[in-house]
Amino acid sequence: MFIKAPKGTKDILPAEIPNWHFIEKTAQETFNKANFKEIRTPIFEDTNLFERGVGDTTDIVNKEMYTFEKSDRSLTLRPENTAGVVRAYLEHNLYRESPPVKFWYKGSMFRYERPQAGRQRQFNQIGVEMFGVQDASADAEVIMLAVEFLKGLGLNDLTVEINSLGCNECRKEYKEQLKKAVAPFLDQLCDDCRSRFEKNPLRILDCKNETCNRLFEEHNLKSKVSGIKLCGECSEHYKKLKTYLNELNIKYEENTFLVRGLDYYTKTVFEIKSNNLGSQNAVCGGGRYDGLVETLGGPHTPAVGWAMGVERLNALIPKLETKKIDYFVVSDNQIEAVKLTSKLRKNGFSAEFDYTSRKFAKQLEKAAKIAYKAVILGEDEIKNNYYTVKDLNTSEQTRSSFADLVK
Ligand code: ATP
Ligand code: MG
């Protein structure tokens, strides 16, 4: 019996790598254009970072973290990257740089949740974070960047949903409204919702439990709560964001029930959903988190960012072909074959030779599968110092010099 990969993890095999390279390259190009700098933080962090940073009423911290002890220290595989980026931003005094400070990242995240289509235990995210700008132009900037990135991937059939959660003040009345509407059927809701009711009622709206969702419908929950009434400042901010998006021609839908799963959001939250993904349909989630830097011990710093699930993006992109190599050297003289292969590589070409000296017909069969051209190096070629190049697409053969090969 072979040992299998752990449940909820996936190998990314060579045949799938072209898609991953395409996504990563498009990310790098899009974010470079907007002067976002790449950052790479550790895959595991002090458990406290997530407890404080992501919030201890979230599913991520309560149920989904991979936590382990080493020399009396509690460490956790990162379930998301915003907390790690904020930690690095503080640890290296990057907050002293003149704002904005803009980062992007890519990498694996780890969450212990039920694996299903579009949901893994190790998965990959690409994300951006922008620090130091209070104005809604920063919210618009990161949303624009998400849309540009998705366009770069050829993805158009997507919906941007936005909402404002306001500040703590704005949320107070809304939380009460929500609690009042839920109270009559609270005892029928899932354990999570019952604990959210006390700790963070807003999160009830983010519940993925089918029974809860059916109850919300039956009790007309959404018609009983009117949406968050924003204070002057928050409402101004939200209005400004919409003006920016309109001016940028970015289509969006307002969803007053969009609350997101993390504790740290303030004002703007958004999600980008695909119309072609079934139930795990969110490809991007983000928002403003003006309190997080302070929560993690830094100075008050407005910030906004998002993360996308790379596996979900990949599911929307057509499968790209693995690139062929430039030359396959066909020969029964292995020393000459390896020398020519090495020379071709030194001249910037991808090349391989047949490691056995089997029949030319067999070698050519292999060449046709993996290369654009075969260089045939038989007895006559070696004796008379030339190469026969076979175009594996057209089958055309030409007598060539090395200079011809590297032209
Ligand atoms: P969901 O509601 O699907 O659980 P989330 O709110 O937990 O998403 P975020 O923490 O905002 O997700 O992460 C941003 C993006 O990362 C999601 O929109 C999704 O595309 C992707 N993502 C999150 N969890 C997973 C997972 N377990 N497997 C694959 N992709 C994921
Ligand atoms: Mg989740």
Short mmCIF file of C-alpha atoms and ligand atoms in Angstrom, two decimals:
data_model
loop_
_atom_site.label_atom_id
_atom_site.label_comp_id
_atom_site.label_asym_id
_atom_site.label_seq_id
_atom_site.Cartn_x
_atom_site.Cartn_y
_atom_site.Cartn_z
CA MET A 1 0.00 0.00 0.00
CA PHE A 2 1.30 3.45 -0.89
CA ILE A 3 1.09 6.21 1.65
CA LYS A 4 -1.38 8.77 0.35
CA ALA A 5 -1.28 12.56 0.66
CA PRO A 6 -3.19 13.72 3.78
CA LYS A 7 -6.90 14.37 3.34
CA GLY A 8 -7.57 17.90 2.11
CA THR A 9 -4.15 18.31 0.47
CA LYS A 10 -3.37 17.99 -3.22
CA ASP A 11 -0.29 17.40 -5.32
CA ILE A 12 0.15 19.90 -8.10
CA LEU A 13 1.54 17.71 -10.86
CA PRO A 14 3.79 18.89 -13.72
CA ALA A 15 0.84 18.85 -16.14
CA GLU A 16 -0.93 21.46 -14.00
CA ILE A 17 2.10 23.69 -13.47
CA PRO A 18 1.58 25.84 -16.61
CA ASN A 19 -1.69 27.10 -15.12
CA TRP A 20 -0.01 27.93 -11.81
CA HIS A 21 2.84 29.75 -13.56
CA PHE A 22 0.33 31.70 -15.63
CA ILE A 23 -1.58 32.78 -12.51
CA GLU A 24 1.56 33.70 -10.59
CA LYS A 25 3.10 35.58 -13.49
CA THR A 26 -0.11 37.52 -14.10
CA ALA A 27 -0.21 38.41 -10.39
CA GLN A 28 3.36 39.62 -10.38
CA GLU A 29 2.88 41.74 -13.50
CA THR A 30 -0.42 43.25 -12.34
CA PHE A 31 0.86 44.14 -8.87
CA ASN A 32 4.23 45.45 -10.10
CA LYS A 33 2.39 47.91 -12.31
CA ALA A 34 0.68 49.31 -9.23
CA ASN A 35 3.93 49.35 -7.21
CA PHE A 36 2.88 46.64 -4.76
CA LYS A 37 6.00 44.85 -3.45
CA GLU A 38 6.12 41.12 -2.88
CA ILE A 39 6.57 39.92 0.70
CA ARG A 40 7.16 36.35 1.93
CA THR A 41 6.46 35.58 5.56
CA PRO A 42 6.91 32.29 7.46
CA ILE A 43 4.44 29.48 6.99
CA PHE A 44 4.12 29.12 10.77
CA GLU A 45 3.81 31.85 13.36
CA ASP A 46 3.30 32.25 17.07
CA THR A 47 -0.25 31.03 17.79
CA ASN A 48 -0.95 34.29 19.62
CA LEU A 49 -0.61 36.23 16.41
CA PHE A 50 -3.71 34.58 14.97
CA GLU A 51 -5.64 34.55 18.23
CA ARG A 52 -5.16 38.29 18.53
CA GLY A 53 -5.03 39.16 14.84
CA VAL A 54 -7.72 37.02 13.25
CA GLY A 55 -9.91 37.01 16.33
CA ASP A 56 -10.97 34.34 18.78
CA THR A 57 -14.63 34.36 17.77
CA THR A 58 -13.84 33.31 14.21
CA ASP A 59 -14.19 29.79 12.82
CA ILE A 60 -10.60 30.02 11.64
CA VAL A 61 -9.22 30.42 15.16
CA ASN A 62 -11.81 28.33 16.99
CA LYS A 63 -11.84 25.27 14.82
CA GLU A 64 -9.58 25.44 11.84
CA MET A 65 -6.04 26.07 13.07
CA TYR A 66 -3.20 23.57 12.81
CA THR A 67 -1.49 24.24 16.12
CA PHE A 68 1.47 22.39 17.57
CA GLU A 69 3.93 22.71 20.43
CA LYS A 70 7.70 22.85 20.05
CA SER A 71 9.98 23.59 23.04
CA ASP A 72 7.07 24.92 25.06
CA ARG A 73 6.04 27.27 22.31
CA SER A 74 2.67 27.16 20.65
CA LEU A 75 3.00 27.56 16.90
CA THR A 76 0.35 27.55 14.17
CA LEU A 77 0.46 26.95 10.43
CA ARG A 78 -0.84 30.19 8.96
CA PRO A 79 -4.55 30.01 8.13
CA GLU A 80 -4.29 33.36 6.30
CA ASN A 81 -1.53 35.85 5.60
CA THR A 82 -2.78 39.26 6.70
CA ALA A 83 -1.74 38.77 10.33
CA GLY A 84 1.73 37.64 9.25
CA VAL A 85 2.16 40.61 6.93
CA VAL A 86 1.13 43.02 9.70
CA ARG A 87 3.56 41.32 12.08
CA ALA A 88 6.42 41.73 9.57
CA TYR A 89 5.38 45.33 8.88
CA LEU A 90 5.72 46.08 12.59
CA GLU A 91 8.76 43.93 13.32
CA HIS A 92 10.81 45.63 10.57
CA ASN A 93 9.55 49.15 11.31
CA LEU A 94 8.05 49.42 7.85
CA TYR A 95 5.33 51.64 9.33
CA ARG A 96 7.98 54.38 9.53
CA GLU A 97 8.11 54.51 5.74
CA SER A 98 6.04 57.22 4.15
CA PRO A 99 2.60 55.82 3.35
CA PRO A 100 1.24 54.06 1.49
CA VAL A 101 3.17 50.84 2.07
CA LYS A 102 1.87 48.21 -0.34
CA PHE A 103 2.51 44.47 -0.35
CA TRP A 104 1.41 41.40 -2.26
CA TYR A 105 2.00 37.75 -1.42
CA LYS A 106 1.36 34.25 -2.62
CA GLY A 107 1.57 31.01 -0.69
CA SER A 108 -0.06 28.10 1.07
CA MET A 109 -2.55 28.54 3.91
CA PHE A 110 -3.79 25.80 6.24
CA ARG A 111 -7.27 25.36 7.67
CA TYR A 112 -8.74 22.27 9.24
CA GLU A 113 -12.12 22.23 7.53
CA ARG A 114 -14.22 19.66 5.72
CA PRO A 115 -12.62 19.01 2.33
CA GLN A 116 -14.99 19.31 -0.63
CA ALA A 117 -14.91 20.78 -4.12
CA GLY A 118 -13.22 24.18 -3.81
CA ARG A 119 -12.28 23.61 -0.18
CA GLN A 120 -8.99 22.08 0.92
CA ARG A 121 -6.97 21.93 4.12
CA GLN A 122 -3.84 23.19 2.46
CA PHE A 123 -4.73 25.71 -0.22
CA ASN A 124 -3.08 28.69 -1.85
CA GLN A 125 -3.85 32.35 -1.69
CA ILE A 126 -2.65 35.38 -3.55
CA GLY A 127 -3.34 38.63 -1.76
CA VAL A 128 -2.56 42.31 -1.38
CA GLU A 129 -2.35 44.58 1.67
CA MET A 130 -2.12 48.38 1.63
CA PHE A 131 -1.20 50.37 4.75
CA GLY A 132 -1.46 54.00 5.70
CA VAL A 133 -4.32 55.41 3.63
CA GLN A 134 -7.60 56.38 5.27
CA ASP A 135 -9.25 57.66 2.12
CA ALA A 136 -11.58 55.38 0.15
CA SER A 137 -9.19 55.71 -2.81
CA ALA A 138 -7.20 52.89 -1.15
CA ASP A 139 -10.29 50.65 -1.00
CA ALA A 140 -10.93 51.46 -4.66
CA GLU A 141 -7.27 50.84 -5.53
CA VAL A 142 -7.26 47.29 -4.14
CA ILE A 143 -10.65 46.43 -5.66
CA MET A 144 -9.43 47.77 -9.00
CA LEU A 145 -6.31 45.65 -8.66
CA ALA A 146 -8.39 42.53 -8.00
CA VAL A 147 -10.50 43.21 -11.08
CA GLU A 148 -7.41 43.90 -13.23
CA PHE A 149 -5.82 40.67 -12.02
CA LEU A 150 -8.93 38.64 -12.82
CA LYS A 151 -9.16 40.28 -16.25
CA GLY A 152 -5.51 39.40 -16.84
CA LEU A 153 -6.48 35.78 -16.19
CA GLY A 154 -9.24 36.08 -18.76
CA LEU A 155 -11.98 35.89 -16.11
CA ASN A 156 -14.91 38.18 -16.74
CA ASP A 157 -18.00 36.38 -15.53
CA LEU A 158 -17.59 37.60 -11.95
CA THR A 159 -19.58 39.77 -9.58
CA VAL A 160 -18.06 42.26 -7.17
CA GLU A 161 -20.17 42.59 -4.03
CA ILE A 162 -19.52 45.41 -1.60
CA ASN A 163 -20.84 46.47 1.77
CA SER A 164 -19.81 48.69 4.65
CA LEU A 165 -19.73 47.31 8.18
CA GLY A 166 -19.11 50.80 9.54
CA CYS A 167 -17.30 51.27 12.82
CA ASN A 168 -18.10 49.79 16.25
CA GLU A 169 -20.60 52.58 16.89
CA CYS A 170 -22.46 51.95 13.64
CA ARG A 171 -22.71 48.25 14.39
CA LYS A 172 -24.18 48.55 17.88
CA GLU A 173 -27.78 49.11 16.88
CA TYR A 174 -27.56 46.63 14.05
CA LYS A 175 -26.32 43.90 16.36
CA GLU A 176 -29.30 44.49 18.63
CA GLN A 177 -31.70 44.35 15.67
CA LEU A 178 -30.15 41.14 14.51
CA LYS A 179 -30.27 39.55 17.96
CA LYS A 180 -33.91 40.49 18.32
CA ALA A 181 -34.75 38.94 14.96
CA VAL A 182 -32.85 35.73 15.70
CA ALA A 183 -33.88 35.29 19.34
CA PRO A 184 -37.23 33.52 18.64
CA PHE A 185 -35.52 30.58 16.92
CA LEU A 186 -32.10 30.75 18.52
CA ASP A 187 -32.40 27.31 20.13
CA GLN A 188 -32.82 25.72 16.69
CA LEU A 189 -29.61 27.24 15.29
CA CYS A 190 -26.23 25.49 15.17
CA ASP A 191 -23.82 25.62 18.13
CA ASP A 192 -21.69 28.16 16.31
CA CYS A 193 -24.56 30.55 15.73
CA ARG A 194 -25.63 30.23 19.36
CA SER A 195 -22.17 31.25 20.52
CA ARG A 196 -21.94 33.99 17.86
CA PHE A 197 -25.21 35.37 19.24
CA GLU A 198 -23.38 36.47 22.38
CA LYS A 199 -19.89 37.12 21.10
CA ASN A 200 -20.33 38.45 17.58
CA PRO A 201 -23.91 38.37 16.25
CA LEU A 202 -22.92 39.81 12.88
CA ARG A 203 -21.17 36.57 12.07
CA ILE A 204 -24.51 34.74 12.15
CA LEU A 205 -25.11 36.15 8.67
CA ASP A 206 -22.00 34.31 7.46
CA CYS A 207 -23.20 30.89 8.65
CA LYS A 208 -22.78 28.12 6.10
CA ASN A 209 -24.95 25.57 7.94
CA GLU A 210 -27.89 24.51 5.77
CA THR A 211 -30.35 24.20 8.64
CA CYS A 212 -29.51 27.72 9.83
CA ASN A 213 -29.87 29.10 6.34
CA ARG A 214 -33.27 27.41 5.95
CA LEU A 215 -34.39 28.87 9.27
CA PHE A 216 -33.25 32.35 8.24
CA GLU A 217 -35.40 32.04 5.11
CA GLU A 218 -38.41 30.64 6.97
CA HIS A 219 -38.26 33.45 9.50
CA ASN A 220 -37.60 36.08 6.86
CA LEU A 221 -34.53 37.18 8.76
CA LYS A 222 -33.22 39.42 6.02
CA SER A 223 -36.41 41.44 5.80
CA LYS A 224 -36.39 42.00 9.56
CA VAL A 225 -33.03 43.71 9.70
CA SER A 226 -32.54 46.91 7.79
CA GLY A 227 -28.77 46.91 7.22
CA ILE A 228 -26.16 48.81 9.17
CA LYS A 229 -27.02 52.46 9.69
CA LEU A 230 -23.70 54.19 9.06
CA CYS A 231 -22.47 57.21 11.01
CA GLY A 232 -21.50 60.38 9.14
CA GLU A 233 -17.87 59.46 8.62
CA CYS A 234 -18.51 55.83 7.62
CA SER A 235 -21.31 56.76 5.29
CA GLU A 236 -19.12 59.42 3.63
CA HIS A 237 -16.37 56.83 3.18
CA TYR A 238 -18.75 54.31 1.62
CA LYS A 239 -20.21 56.95 -0.71
CA LYS A 240 -16.74 57.95 -1.81
CA LEU A 241 -15.79 54.34 -2.54
CA LYS A 242 -18.83 53.98 -4.78
CA THR A 243 -17.93 57.21 -6.60
CA TYR A 244 -14.42 55.90 -7.25
CA LEU A 245 -15.75 52.57 -8.51
CA ASN A 246 -18.26 54.30 -10.76
CA GLU A 247 -15.57 56.57 -12.20
CA LEU A 248 -13.37 53.53 -12.78
CA ASN A 249 -16.23 51.73 -14.51
CA ILE A 250 -16.03 48.86 -12.06
CA LYS A 251 -19.41 47.18 -11.82
CA TYR A 252 -20.48 46.16 -8.32
CA GLU A 253 -23.52 45.04 -6.39
CA GLU A 254 -24.30 46.24 -2.91
CA ASN A 255 -25.02 43.38 -0.53
CA THR A 256 -26.08 44.64 2.89
CA PHE A 257 -25.75 41.10 4.27
CA LEU A 258 -22.13 40.65 3.34
CA VAL A 259 -20.24 40.38 6.63
CA ARG A 260 -17.12 38.23 5.96
CA GLY A 261 -15.63 35.66 8.31
CA LEU A 262 -12.88 37.59 10.09
CA ASP A 263 -13.01 39.81 13.14
CA TYR A 264 -10.84 42.65 12.01
CA TYR A 265 -12.88 44.32 9.29
CA THR A 266 -14.11 47.92 9.55
CA LYS A 267 -16.02 49.97 6.99
CA THR A 268 -15.55 48.42 3.53
CA VAL A 269 -15.92 44.68 2.95
CA PHE A 270 -16.15 43.00 -0.45
CA GLU A 271 -16.24 39.65 -2.16
CA ILE A 272 -15.85 38.63 -5.75
CA LYS A 273 -17.98 35.67 -6.77
CA SER A 274 -17.91 33.52 -9.83
CA ASN A 275 -21.08 32.48 -11.58
CA ASN A 276 -19.42 29.19 -12.61
CA LEU A 277 -18.19 27.58 -9.39
CA GLY A 278 -21.15 25.99 -7.64
CA SER A 279 -21.43 26.44 -3.91
CA GLN A 280 -17.83 27.43 -3.06
CA ASN A 281 -18.24 30.41 -5.37
CA ALA A 282 -16.16 33.14 -3.67
CA VAL A 283 -12.82 33.66 -5.36
CA CYS A 284 -11.84 36.81 -3.47
CA GLY A 285 -12.59 38.27 -0.07
CA GLY A 286 -11.30 41.41 1.52
CA GLY A 287 -11.93 44.68 3.21
CA ARG A 288 -10.64 47.48 5.38
CA TYR A 289 -9.07 46.65 8.71
CA ASP A 290 -8.23 49.95 10.38
CA GLY A 291 -7.86 48.44 13.86
CA LEU A 292 -5.60 45.47 13.21
CA VAL A 293 -2.17 47.13 13.27
CA GLU A 294 -3.02 48.67 16.64
CA THR A 295 -4.42 45.37 17.95
CA LEU A 296 -1.07 43.79 17.16
CA GLY A 297 0.80 46.47 19.08
CA GLY A 298 1.55 49.06 16.41
CA PRO A 299 0.46 52.65 15.89
CA HIS A 300 -3.04 53.34 14.58
CA THR A 301 -2.75 52.58 10.86
CA PRO A 302 -5.58 52.40 8.35
CA ALA A 303 -5.27 49.38 6.06
CA VAL A 304 -7.14 47.51 3.38
CA GLY A 305 -6.53 44.28 1.47
CA TRP A 306 -7.88 41.08 0.01
CA ALA A 307 -7.04 37.43 -0.60
CA MET A 308 -7.96 35.13 -3.48
CA GLY A 309 -8.12 31.37 -3.51
CA VAL A 310 -5.77 30.18 -6.22
CA GLU A 311 -7.35 26.71 -6.56
CA ARG A 312 -10.72 28.36 -7.17
CA LEU A 313 -9.18 30.71 -9.76
CA ASN A 314 -7.52 27.75 -11.43
CA ALA A 315 -10.83 25.91 -11.65
CA LEU A 316 -12.10 28.77 -13.84
CA ILE A 317 -9.13 28.86 -16.22
CA PRO A 318 -8.88 26.53 -19.23
CA LYS A 319 -6.10 23.97 -18.95
CA LEU A 320 -2.86 25.20 -20.47
CA GLU A 321 -0.51 22.83 -22.29
CA THR A 322 2.92 21.93 -20.93
CA LYS A 323 5.57 23.65 -23.02
CA LYS A 324 7.67 21.45 -25.30
CA ILE A 325 11.46 21.65 -25.31
CA ASP A 326 13.33 23.20 -28.26
CA TYR A 327 15.53 20.25 -29.25
CA PHE A 328 15.69 16.53 -28.70
CA VAL A 329 19.02 15.02 -29.75
CA VAL A 330 18.65 11.66 -31.47
CA SER A 331 21.87 9.67 -31.64
CA ASP A 332 23.49 6.30 -30.95
CA ASN A 333 26.67 8.06 -29.86
CA GLN A 334 25.89 9.14 -26.33
CA ILE A 335 29.05 11.15 -25.82
CA GLU A 336 28.37 13.30 -28.90
CA ALA A 337 24.70 13.53 -27.90
CA VAL A 338 25.40 14.79 -24.41
CA LYS A 339 28.01 17.26 -25.72
CA LEU A 340 25.57 18.73 -28.25
CA THR A 341 22.79 18.88 -25.65
CA SER A 342 25.06 20.79 -23.30
CA LYS A 343 26.13 23.20 -26.07
CA LEU A 344 22.48 23.89 -27.00
CA ARG A 345 21.60 24.60 -23.38
CA LYS A 346 24.58 26.97 -23.05
CA ASN A 347 23.19 28.84 -26.05
CA GLY A 348 19.87 29.37 -24.33
CA PHE A 349 17.82 26.49 -25.73
CA SER A 350 16.02 23.77 -23.85
CA ALA A 351 17.38 20.42 -24.95
CA GLU A 352 17.48 16.79 -23.96
CA PHE A 353 18.96 13.62 -25.45
CA ASP A 354 17.97 9.99 -25.31
CA TYR A 355 19.78 8.41 -22.38
CA THR A 356 19.79 5.00 -24.09
CA SER A 357 21.05 4.26 -27.56
CA ARG A 358 17.88 2.58 -28.72
CA LYS A 359 16.70 2.61 -32.35
CA PHE A 360 16.34 6.07 -33.99
CA ALA A 361 12.68 5.38 -34.74
CA LYS A 362 11.98 4.92 -31.01
CA GLN A 363 14.01 8.02 -30.12
CA LEU A 364 12.11 10.05 -32.73
CA GLU A 365 8.82 8.83 -31.31
CA LYS A 366 9.80 10.17 -27.90
CA ALA A 367 11.10 13.41 -29.49
CA ALA A 368 7.77 14.04 -31.23
CA LYS A 369 6.01 13.93 -27.86
CA ILE A 370 8.22 16.35 -26.00
CA ALA A 371 10.13 18.59 -28.45
CA TYR A 372 9.58 20.99 -31.33
CA LYS A 373 12.61 19.74 -33.23
CA ALA A 374 14.86 16.70 -33.31
CA VAL A 375 18.57 16.95 -34.10
CA ILE A 376 19.72 13.72 -35.63
CA LEU A 377 23.33 12.93 -35.00
CA GLY A 378 24.11 9.68 -36.82
CA GLU A 379 27.34 8.20 -38.13
CA ASP A 380 27.33 10.30 -41.32
CA GLU A 381 26.56 13.53 -39.47
CA ILE A 382 29.41 12.96 -37.02
CA LYS A 383 31.87 12.02 -39.76
CA ASN A 384 31.01 14.96 -42.00
CA ASN A 385 30.38 17.44 -39.23
CA TYR A 386 26.76 18.50 -39.84
CA TYR A 387 23.35 18.02 -38.18
CA THR A 388 20.06 16.81 -39.58
CA VAL A 389 17.27 18.83 -38.05
CA LYS A 390 13.77 17.43 -38.22
CA ASP A 391 10.84 19.76 -37.62
CA LEU A 392 8.56 17.49 -35.60
CA ASN A 393 5.51 19.42 -36.64
CA THR A 394 5.97 19.35 -40.42
CA SER A 395 8.41 16.37 -40.58
CA GLU A 396 10.62 18.51 -42.83
CA GLN A 397 14.34 17.66 -42.58
CA THR A 398 17.22 20.07 -43.20
CA ARG A 399 20.98 19.75 -43.22
CA SER A 400 22.31 22.29 -40.71
CA SER A 401 25.42 23.65 -39.09
CA PHE A 402 25.57 24.44 -35.36
CA ALA A 403 25.20 28.11 -36.29
CA ASP A 404 21.88 27.20 -37.97
CA LEU A 405 20.73 25.39 -34.82
CA VAL A 406 21.22 28.37 -32.56
CA LYS A 407 19.96 30.97 -35.01
P1 ATP B 1 -15.39 30.71 2.53
O1 ATP B 1 -16.58 31.55 2.82
O2 ATP B 1 -15.43 30.05 1.16
O3 ATP B 1 -15.02 29.76 3.62
P2 ATP B 1 -13.57 32.54 3.66
O4 ATP B 1 -14.41 33.71 3.97
O5 ATP B 1 -13.19 31.59 4.72
O6 ATP B 1 -14.20 31.74 2.42
P3 ATP B 1 -11.19 34.09 3.21
O7 ATP B 1 -10.59 33.77 4.50
O8 ATP B 1 -11.70 35.42 2.94
O9 ATP B 1 -12.28 32.98 2.85
O10 ATP B 1 -10.16 33.70 2.04
C1 ATP B 1 -10.20 34.32 0.76
C2 ATP B 1 -10.37 33.31 -0.34
O11 ATP B 1 -9.57 32.16 -0.12
C3 ATP B 1 -11.77 32.74 -0.47
O12 ATP B 1 -12.58 33.61 -1.18
C4 ATP B 1 -11.53 31.45 -1.20
O13 ATP B 1 -11.40 31.69 -2.59
C5 ATP B 1 -10.20 31.01 -0.67
N1 ATP B 1 -10.36 29.96 0.37
C6 ATP B 1 -10.67 30.12 1.66
N2 ATP B 1 -10.71 28.94 2.32
C7 ATP B 1 -10.36 28.00 1.39
C8 ATP B 1 -10.20 26.58 1.43
N3 ATP B 1 -10.35 25.89 2.55
N4 ATP B 1 -9.85 25.94 0.29
C9 ATP B 1 -9.67 26.62 -0.88
N5 ATP B 1 -9.81 27.96 -0.96
C10 ATP B 1 -10.15 28.65 0.15
MG MG B 2 -13.93 29.78 5.43
#
